[in-house]
Amino acid sequence: MTRSVARVFARRTLALWGFMGVGKSLVGRGLADRCGAAFVDLDAAIEAAAAQSVSELFAAGGEARFRELEARLLDELLDEVDEGARVIALGGGALLEASRRR
């Protein structure tokens, strides 16, 4: 990556979104490493916050409850004031709601 691109990215958040299993986390980690950015896997953040796996969350509260938690954590991540660059690997359903895409 050129220095000028790294400088532009220095205070930005890049969110990767796509279908499950397409490599968002793999690509996100590599991109973050290459740019000197922080990396956040949203599904891993959800699992840590809930102390349950994604599959356990779906089983216990259904998709609606999981999506509520996902939306709340994504909002918190995007509201954080951070001085550095960050790459976030979103879950496959994170942007299904129109309000999330905004």
XYZ file of C-alpha atoms in Angstrom:
102
model
C 0.000 0.000 0.000
C 1.349 3.409 -0.871
C 1.967 5.940 1.842
C -0.702 8.283 0.468
C -3.385 5.573 0.659
C -2.291 4.649 4.189
C -2.485 8.330 5.182
C -6.043 8.686 3.839
C -7.092 5.513 5.651
C -5.357 6.533 8.893
C -8.513 7.776 10.638
C -11.206 5.808 8.895
C -13.285 2.712 9.441
C -13.631 0.228 6.629
C -16.453 -2.291 6.974
C -16.403 -5.533 4.988
C -19.767 -7.146 4.296
C -20.757 -10.226 2.363
C -22.316 -13.645 2.632
C -21.123 -15.918 5.454
C -17.978 -17.853 4.727
C -16.684 -15.642 1.897
C -13.549 -14.557 3.778
C -14.425 -11.212 5.381
C -12.433 -12.000 8.508
C -9.443 -13.398 6.612
C -9.294 -10.438 4.225
C -10.047 -7.977 7.028
C -7.187 -9.240 9.200
C -4.773 -9.086 6.280
C -5.872 -5.601 5.272
C -5.689 -4.333 8.845
C -2.191 -5.794 9.260
C -1.023 -4.289 5.999
C -2.382 -0.834 6.867
C -1.437 -0.860 10.540
C -5.110 -0.704 11.454
C -7.069 -2.370 14.219
C -9.244 -5.329 13.239
C -12.676 -6.174 14.675
C -14.670 -9.288 13.793
C -18.257 -8.347 14.663
C -19.371 -11.941 15.238
C -16.442 -12.485 17.640
C -17.327 -9.239 19.444
C -20.930 -10.425 19.779
C -19.799 -13.789 21.150
C -17.538 -12.068 23.678
C -20.249 -9.642 24.803
C -22.867 -12.380 25.174
C -20.505 -15.106 26.430
C -22.219 -17.429 23.938
C -21.491 -18.587 20.408
C -23.517 -17.230 17.510
C -25.289 -20.581 17.174
C -26.121 -20.576 20.911
C -27.475 -17.035 20.624
C -29.708 -18.045 17.711
C -30.927 -21.112 19.609
C -31.646 -19.177 22.811
C -33.201 -15.984 21.468
C -33.770 -16.480 17.773
C -32.560 -14.358 14.916
C -34.405 -11.243 16.108
C -32.550 -11.194 19.443
C -29.235 -11.863 17.711
C -29.829 -9.008 15.234
C -30.660 -6.629 18.115
C -27.355 -7.426 19.787
C -25.506 -7.205 16.479
C -27.026 -3.769 15.743
C -26.221 -2.459 19.223
C -22.591 -3.575 19.081
C -22.129 -2.232 15.548
C -23.559 1.130 16.632
C -21.177 1.178 19.592
C -18.218 0.400 17.346
C -19.148 3.094 14.850
C -19.795 5.661 17.606
C -16.386 5.134 19.209
C -14.033 8.025 18.735
C -10.828 6.448 17.581
C -7.723 8.127 16.319
C -6.576 5.230 14.166
C -7.810 3.208 11.254
C -10.015 0.191 11.805
C -11.313 -2.666 9.674
C -14.572 -4.310 10.778
C -15.691 -7.670 9.397
C -19.468 -7.556 9.597
C -21.683 -10.594 9.906
C -23.502 -11.639 6.753
C -26.817 -10.234 7.987
C -25.509 -7.041 9.583
C -26.788 -4.782 6.793
C -30.108 -6.446 6.009
C -32.055 -3.608 7.651
C -32.061 -0.359 5.661
C -31.250 1.608 8.822
C -28.065 -0.428 9.279
C -26.858 0.406 5.771
C -27.085 4.111 6.530
